[in-house]
PDB file of C-alpha atoms in Angstrom:
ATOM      1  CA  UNK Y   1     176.647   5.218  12.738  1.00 62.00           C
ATOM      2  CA  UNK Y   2     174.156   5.794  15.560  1.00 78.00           C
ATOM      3  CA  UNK Y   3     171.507   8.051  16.471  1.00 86.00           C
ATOM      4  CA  UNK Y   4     172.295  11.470  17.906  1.00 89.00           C
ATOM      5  CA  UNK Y   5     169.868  14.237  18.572  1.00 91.00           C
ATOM      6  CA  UNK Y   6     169.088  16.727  15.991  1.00 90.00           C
ATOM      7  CA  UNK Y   7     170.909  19.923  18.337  1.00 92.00           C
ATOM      8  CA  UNK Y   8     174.004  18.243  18.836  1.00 93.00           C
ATOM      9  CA  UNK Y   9     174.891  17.974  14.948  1.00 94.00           C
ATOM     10  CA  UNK Y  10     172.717  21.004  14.202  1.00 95.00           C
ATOM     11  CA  UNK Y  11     170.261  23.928  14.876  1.00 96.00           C
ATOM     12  CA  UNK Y  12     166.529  24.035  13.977  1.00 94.00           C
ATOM     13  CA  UNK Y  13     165.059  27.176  13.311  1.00 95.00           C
ATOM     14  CA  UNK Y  14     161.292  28.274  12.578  1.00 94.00           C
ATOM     15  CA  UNK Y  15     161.677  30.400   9.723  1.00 93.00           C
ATOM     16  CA  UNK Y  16     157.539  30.747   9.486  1.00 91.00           C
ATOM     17  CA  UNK Y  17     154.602  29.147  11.029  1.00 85.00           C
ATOM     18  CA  UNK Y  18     154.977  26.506   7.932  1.00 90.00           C
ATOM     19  CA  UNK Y  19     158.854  26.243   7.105  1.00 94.00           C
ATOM     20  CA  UNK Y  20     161.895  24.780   9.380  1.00 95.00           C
ATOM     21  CA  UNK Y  21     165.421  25.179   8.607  1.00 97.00           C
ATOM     22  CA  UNK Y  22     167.570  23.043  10.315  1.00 96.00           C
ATOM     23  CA  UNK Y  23     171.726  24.793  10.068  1.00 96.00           C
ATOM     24  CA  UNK Y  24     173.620  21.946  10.181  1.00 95.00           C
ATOM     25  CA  UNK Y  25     177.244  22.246  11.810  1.00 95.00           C
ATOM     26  CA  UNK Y  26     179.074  19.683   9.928  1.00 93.00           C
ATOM     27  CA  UNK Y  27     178.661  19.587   5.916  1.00 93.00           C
ATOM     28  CA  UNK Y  28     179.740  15.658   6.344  1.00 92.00           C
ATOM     29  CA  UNK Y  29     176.193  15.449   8.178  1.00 93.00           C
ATOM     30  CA  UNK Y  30     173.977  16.901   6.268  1.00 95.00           C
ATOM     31  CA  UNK Y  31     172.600  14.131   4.392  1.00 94.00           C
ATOM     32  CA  UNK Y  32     172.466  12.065   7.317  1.00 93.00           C
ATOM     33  CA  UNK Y  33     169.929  14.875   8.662  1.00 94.00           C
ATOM     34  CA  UNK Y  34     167.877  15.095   5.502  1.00 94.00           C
ATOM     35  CA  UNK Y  35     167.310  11.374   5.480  1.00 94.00           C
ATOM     36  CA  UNK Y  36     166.195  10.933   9.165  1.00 93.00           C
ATOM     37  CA  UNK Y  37     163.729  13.740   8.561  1.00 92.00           C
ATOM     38  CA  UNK Y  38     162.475  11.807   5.858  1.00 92.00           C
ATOM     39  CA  UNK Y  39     162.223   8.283   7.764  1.00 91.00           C
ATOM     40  CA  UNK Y  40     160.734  10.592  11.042  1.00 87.00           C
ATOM     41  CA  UNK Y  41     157.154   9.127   9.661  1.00 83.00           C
ATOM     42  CA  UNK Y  42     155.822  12.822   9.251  1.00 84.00           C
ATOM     43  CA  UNK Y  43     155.264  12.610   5.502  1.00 85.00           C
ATOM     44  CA  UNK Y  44     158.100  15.529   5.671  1.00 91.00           C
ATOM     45  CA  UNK Y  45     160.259  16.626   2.406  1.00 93.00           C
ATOM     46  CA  UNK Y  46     163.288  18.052   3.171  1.00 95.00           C
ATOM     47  CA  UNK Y  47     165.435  20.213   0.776  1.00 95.00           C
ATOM     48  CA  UNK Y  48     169.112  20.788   1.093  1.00 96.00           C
ATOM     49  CA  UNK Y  49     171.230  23.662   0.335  1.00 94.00           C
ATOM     50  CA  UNK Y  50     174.719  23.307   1.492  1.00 94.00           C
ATOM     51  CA  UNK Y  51     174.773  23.399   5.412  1.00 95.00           C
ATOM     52  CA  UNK Y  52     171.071  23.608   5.367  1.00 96.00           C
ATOM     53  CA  UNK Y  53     168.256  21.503   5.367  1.00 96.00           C
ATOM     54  CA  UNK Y  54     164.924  22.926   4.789  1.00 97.00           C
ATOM     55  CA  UNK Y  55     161.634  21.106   5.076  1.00 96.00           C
ATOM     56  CA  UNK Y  56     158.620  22.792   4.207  1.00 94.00           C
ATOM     57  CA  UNK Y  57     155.346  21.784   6.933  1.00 90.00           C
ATOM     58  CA  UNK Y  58     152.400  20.559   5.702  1.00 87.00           C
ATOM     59  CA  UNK Y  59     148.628  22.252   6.555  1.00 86.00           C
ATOM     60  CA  UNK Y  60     147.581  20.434   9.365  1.00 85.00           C
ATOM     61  CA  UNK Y  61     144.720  18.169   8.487  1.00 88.00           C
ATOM     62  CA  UNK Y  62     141.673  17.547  10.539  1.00 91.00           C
ATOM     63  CA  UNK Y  63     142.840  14.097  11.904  1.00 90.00           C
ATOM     64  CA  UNK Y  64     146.188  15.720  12.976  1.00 87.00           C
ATOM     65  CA  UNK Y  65     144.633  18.851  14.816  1.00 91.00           C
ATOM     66  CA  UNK Y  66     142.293  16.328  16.813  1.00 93.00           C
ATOM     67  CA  UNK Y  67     145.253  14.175  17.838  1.00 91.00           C
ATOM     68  CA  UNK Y  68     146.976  17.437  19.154  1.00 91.00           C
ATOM     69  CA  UNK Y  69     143.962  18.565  21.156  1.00 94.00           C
ATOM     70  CA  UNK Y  70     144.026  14.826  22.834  1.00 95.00           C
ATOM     71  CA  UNK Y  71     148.239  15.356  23.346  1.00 95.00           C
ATOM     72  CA  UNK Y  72     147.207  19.302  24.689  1.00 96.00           C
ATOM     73  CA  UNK Y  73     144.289  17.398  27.228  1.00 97.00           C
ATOM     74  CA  UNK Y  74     146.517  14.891  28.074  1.00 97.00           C
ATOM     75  CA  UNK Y  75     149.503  17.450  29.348  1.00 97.00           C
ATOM     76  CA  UNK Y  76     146.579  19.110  30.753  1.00 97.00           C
ATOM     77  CA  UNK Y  77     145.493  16.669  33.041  1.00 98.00           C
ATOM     78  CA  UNK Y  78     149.636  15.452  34.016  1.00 98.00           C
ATOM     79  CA  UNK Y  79     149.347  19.483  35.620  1.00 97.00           C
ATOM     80  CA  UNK Y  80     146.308  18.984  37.269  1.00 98.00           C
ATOM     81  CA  UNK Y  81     147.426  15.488  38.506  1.00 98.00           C
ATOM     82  CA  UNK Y  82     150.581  17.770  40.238  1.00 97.00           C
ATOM     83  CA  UNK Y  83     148.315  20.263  41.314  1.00 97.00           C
ATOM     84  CA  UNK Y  84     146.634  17.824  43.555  1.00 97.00           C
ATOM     85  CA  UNK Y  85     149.217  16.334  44.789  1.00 97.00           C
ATOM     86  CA  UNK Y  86     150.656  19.830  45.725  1.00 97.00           C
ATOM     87  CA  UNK Y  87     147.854  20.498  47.403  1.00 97.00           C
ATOM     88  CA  UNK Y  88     147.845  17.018  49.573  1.00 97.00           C
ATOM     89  CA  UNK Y  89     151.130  17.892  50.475  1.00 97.00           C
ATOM     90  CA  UNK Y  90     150.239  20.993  51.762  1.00 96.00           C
ATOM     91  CA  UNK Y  91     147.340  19.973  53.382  1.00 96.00           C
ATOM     92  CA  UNK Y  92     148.710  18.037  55.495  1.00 96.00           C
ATOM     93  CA  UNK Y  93     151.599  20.609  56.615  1.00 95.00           C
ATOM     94  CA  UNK Y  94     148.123  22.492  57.229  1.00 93.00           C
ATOM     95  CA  UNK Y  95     146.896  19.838  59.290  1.00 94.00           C
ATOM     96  CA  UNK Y  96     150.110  20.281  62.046  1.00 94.00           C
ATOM     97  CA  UNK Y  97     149.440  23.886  62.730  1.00 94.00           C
ATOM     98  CA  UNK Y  98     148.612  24.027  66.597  1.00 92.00           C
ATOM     99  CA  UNK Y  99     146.014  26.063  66.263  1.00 93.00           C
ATOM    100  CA  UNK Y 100     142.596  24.642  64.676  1.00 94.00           C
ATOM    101  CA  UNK Y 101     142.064  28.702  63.668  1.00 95.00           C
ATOM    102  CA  UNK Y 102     145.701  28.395  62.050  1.00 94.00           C
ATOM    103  CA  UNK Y 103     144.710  25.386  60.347  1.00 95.00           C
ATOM    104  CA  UNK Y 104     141.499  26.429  58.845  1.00 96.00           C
ATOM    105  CA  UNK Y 105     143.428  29.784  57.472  1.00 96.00           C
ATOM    106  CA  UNK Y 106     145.883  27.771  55.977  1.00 95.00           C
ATOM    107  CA  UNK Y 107     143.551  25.206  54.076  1.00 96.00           C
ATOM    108  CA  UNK Y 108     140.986  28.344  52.760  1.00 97.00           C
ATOM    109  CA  UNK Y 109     144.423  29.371  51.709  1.00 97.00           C
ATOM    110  CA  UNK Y 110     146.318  26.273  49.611  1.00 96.00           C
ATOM    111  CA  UNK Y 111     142.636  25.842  48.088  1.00 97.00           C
ATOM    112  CA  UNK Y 112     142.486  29.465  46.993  1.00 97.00           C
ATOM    113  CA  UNK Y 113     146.160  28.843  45.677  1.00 97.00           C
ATOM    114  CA  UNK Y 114     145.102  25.630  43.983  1.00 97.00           C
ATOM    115  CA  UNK Y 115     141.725  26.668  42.965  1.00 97.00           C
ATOM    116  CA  UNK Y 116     143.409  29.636  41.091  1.00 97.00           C
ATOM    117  CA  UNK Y 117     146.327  27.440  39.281  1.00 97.00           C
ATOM    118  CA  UNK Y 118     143.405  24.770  38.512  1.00 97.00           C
ATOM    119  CA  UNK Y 119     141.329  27.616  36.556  1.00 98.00           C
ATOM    120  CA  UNK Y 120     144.726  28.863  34.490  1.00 98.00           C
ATOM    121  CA  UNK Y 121     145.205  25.335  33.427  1.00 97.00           C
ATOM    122  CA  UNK Y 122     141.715  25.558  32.066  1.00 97.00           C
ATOM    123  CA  UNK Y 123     142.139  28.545  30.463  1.00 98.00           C
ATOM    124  CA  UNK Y 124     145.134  27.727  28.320  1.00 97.00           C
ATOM    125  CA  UNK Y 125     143.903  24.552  27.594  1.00 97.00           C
ATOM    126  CA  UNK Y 126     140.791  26.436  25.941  1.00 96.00           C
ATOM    127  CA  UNK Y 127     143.352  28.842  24.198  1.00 96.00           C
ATOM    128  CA  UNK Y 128     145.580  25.827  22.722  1.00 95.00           C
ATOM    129  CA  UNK Y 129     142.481  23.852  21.519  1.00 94.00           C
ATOM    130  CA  UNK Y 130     141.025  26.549  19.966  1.00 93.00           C
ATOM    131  CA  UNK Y 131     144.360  27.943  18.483  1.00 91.00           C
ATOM    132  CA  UNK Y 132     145.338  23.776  17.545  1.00 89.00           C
ATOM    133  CA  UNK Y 133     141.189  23.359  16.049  1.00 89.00           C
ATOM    134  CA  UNK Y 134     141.638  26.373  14.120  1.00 86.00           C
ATOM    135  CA  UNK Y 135     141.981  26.040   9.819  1.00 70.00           C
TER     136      UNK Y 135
END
């Protein structure tokens, strides 16, 4: 009677940028998974055909892309948040080298390091948005 998740009572499967099939492994819970995807809140129709449920994806509209280019510059900022923090951590392993040359080396280095991961965050965020903003 309870909730389970979707991949323990079936597989989902993008059959095309716009259409999901879901391969149910029990026939006796296939209407179960047609109605959940239903009352998901997604405005989603889904069609059954024995084992499978299909549900064909609506075009994204404008308020929808927006909301994923605030979810994509959200995640975006959790990895730069652990990016710091690598670097503080490693920073301060830089700080207990004996040697101030050692330690110097060392920092140039973990900022180089973070520096680089820093600018590949920025560049796939500027891929996703443009690949989420685009009609």
């Amino acid at each position: 009677g309870g909730s389970v998740p979707l991949s323990s009572v079936g597989k989902a499967l993008a059959q095309s940028a716009r259409l999901l099939q879901v391969s149910v492994f029990d026939a006796a819970n296939v209407n179960a998974v047609a109605k959940a995807i239903e009352a998901s809140g997604m405005h989603l129709t889904p069609e059954v055909s024995g084992k499978t449920v299909k549900v064909n994806l609506p075009r994204p509209t404008a308020e929808s892309r927006e909301a994923l280019r605030r979810e994509v510059r959200r995640v975006a900022e959790i990895a730069k948040t652990a990016l710091r923090a690598a670097r503080q951590k490693a920073m301060k392993k830089a700080k207990a080298m004996p040697s101030k040359d050692d330690v110097k080396r060392a920092e140039k280095e973990v900022d180089k390091v973070t520096d680089g991961f820093t600018d590949k965050v920025d560049r796939e965020v500027a891929k996703k948005e443009a690949e989420v903003m685009e009609v």
